[in-house]
Amino acid sequence: INWRGHPLGEIKNKQFRPSPRARFLAPDTPEPDAVVLDNAEDLGKLISGQSIEAAPGPKMSALYYRGLKLGFVARKGKRALWTGR
């Protein structure tokens, strides 16, 4: 699904999954299930394709770095992964 040239996400099995880069869909303030990073090392790991440890939560969670909205990450168990290409 696109809106004014921006990818919003896709619908799979009647559920909306936001695009990892659709940071404008994330709330301005982090919700309790968001992944909030203060460490540049963890951010570097996500961007390079590695996973980081995160508390279990919903399949897709908003990602923040020092209060800045970055997009969404996928969660698998206790791991968070950046799925943007």
Short mmCIF file of C-alpha atoms in Angstrom, two decimals:
data_model
loop_
_atom_site.label_atom_id
_atom_site.label_comp_id
_atom_site.label_asym_id
_atom_site.label_seq_id
_atom_site.Cartn_x
_atom_site.Cartn_y
_atom_site.Cartn_z
CA ILE A 1 0.00 0.00 0.00
CA ASN A 2 1.42 3.38 -1.00
CA TRP A 3 0.28 6.87 -0.06
CA ARG A 4 1.62 9.83 -2.05
CA GLY A 5 4.61 7.77 -3.11
CA HIS A 6 5.47 6.57 0.41
CA PRO A 7 5.25 2.86 1.19
CA LEU A 8 2.90 2.35 4.13
CA GLY A 9 2.99 -1.42 4.40
CA GLU A 10 1.08 -4.45 3.27
CA ILE A 11 -1.93 -6.49 4.21
CA LYS A 12 -1.30 -10.17 4.90
CA ASN A 13 -3.92 -12.53 6.26
CA LYS A 14 -6.27 -9.57 6.80
CA GLN A 15 -3.72 -7.83 9.05
CA PHE A 16 -1.87 -4.61 8.27
CA ARG A 17 1.92 -4.80 8.61
CA PRO A 18 3.64 -1.41 8.43
CA SER A 19 6.67 -0.93 6.23
CA PRO A 20 9.88 -0.87 8.31
CA ARG A 21 10.68 2.57 6.86
CA ALA A 22 7.26 4.13 7.53
CA ARG A 23 8.45 6.08 10.56
CA PHE A 24 5.68 8.64 10.13
CA LEU A 25 3.22 5.93 11.26
CA ALA A 26 4.99 5.49 14.62
CA PRO A 27 3.62 7.43 17.61
CA ASP A 28 5.52 10.58 18.62
CA THR A 29 6.22 9.15 22.06
CA PRO A 30 7.29 5.51 22.46
CA GLU A 31 4.63 3.08 23.62
CA PRO A 32 5.48 0.43 26.26
CA ASP A 33 6.07 -2.26 23.60
CA ALA A 34 8.36 -0.09 21.42
CA VAL A 35 12.05 -0.85 20.95
CA VAL A 36 13.94 2.17 22.30
CA LEU A 37 17.70 2.31 21.73
CA ASP A 38 20.26 4.61 23.35
CA ASN A 39 23.27 2.62 22.16
CA ALA A 40 24.72 3.28 18.69
CA GLU A 41 26.19 -0.25 18.63
CA ASP A 42 22.74 -1.84 18.75
CA LEU A 43 21.51 0.47 16.02
CA GLY A 44 24.49 -0.50 13.87
CA LYS A 45 23.73 -4.19 14.41
CA LEU A 46 20.12 -3.73 13.27
CA ILE A 47 21.08 -1.79 10.16
CA SER A 48 23.72 -4.37 9.21
CA GLY A 49 21.15 -7.17 9.38
CA GLN A 50 21.95 -8.60 12.80
CA SER A 51 19.36 -9.07 15.52
CA ILE A 52 19.40 -7.51 18.97
CA GLU A 53 17.89 -8.74 22.20
CA ALA A 54 14.52 -7.22 23.04
CA ALA A 55 11.68 -8.04 25.38
CA PRO A 56 8.97 -10.21 23.81
CA GLY A 57 6.18 -8.20 22.21
CA PRO A 58 4.02 -7.84 19.10
CA LYS A 59 5.30 -9.00 15.71
CA MET A 60 6.02 -5.41 14.60
CA SER A 61 7.12 -2.68 17.00
CA ALA A 62 8.12 0.94 16.54
CA LEU A 63 11.85 1.64 16.70
CA TYR A 64 13.29 4.75 18.37
CA TYR A 65 16.86 5.96 18.79
CA ARG A 66 17.27 8.56 21.54
CA GLY A 67 13.68 9.71 21.04
CA LEU A 68 13.90 9.85 17.22
CA LYS A 69 11.38 7.74 15.29
CA LEU A 70 13.19 5.42 12.89
CA GLY A 71 10.52 3.00 11.70
CA PHE A 72 9.48 -0.51 12.67
CA VAL A 73 11.28 -3.73 13.58
CA ALA A 74 10.06 -7.31 13.46
CA ARG A 75 10.14 -9.31 16.68
CA LYS A 76 10.81 -13.00 16.87
CA GLY A 77 10.77 -14.24 20.44
CA LYS A 78 13.33 -12.21 22.36
CA ARG A 79 14.98 -10.80 19.23
CA ALA A 80 14.30 -7.69 17.17
CA LEU A 81 15.24 -7.50 13.46
CA TRP A 82 15.26 -4.66 10.94
CA THR A 83 13.50 -6.03 7.87
CA GLY A 84 13.92 -2.99 5.61
CA ARG A 85 15.99 -3.46 2.47
#
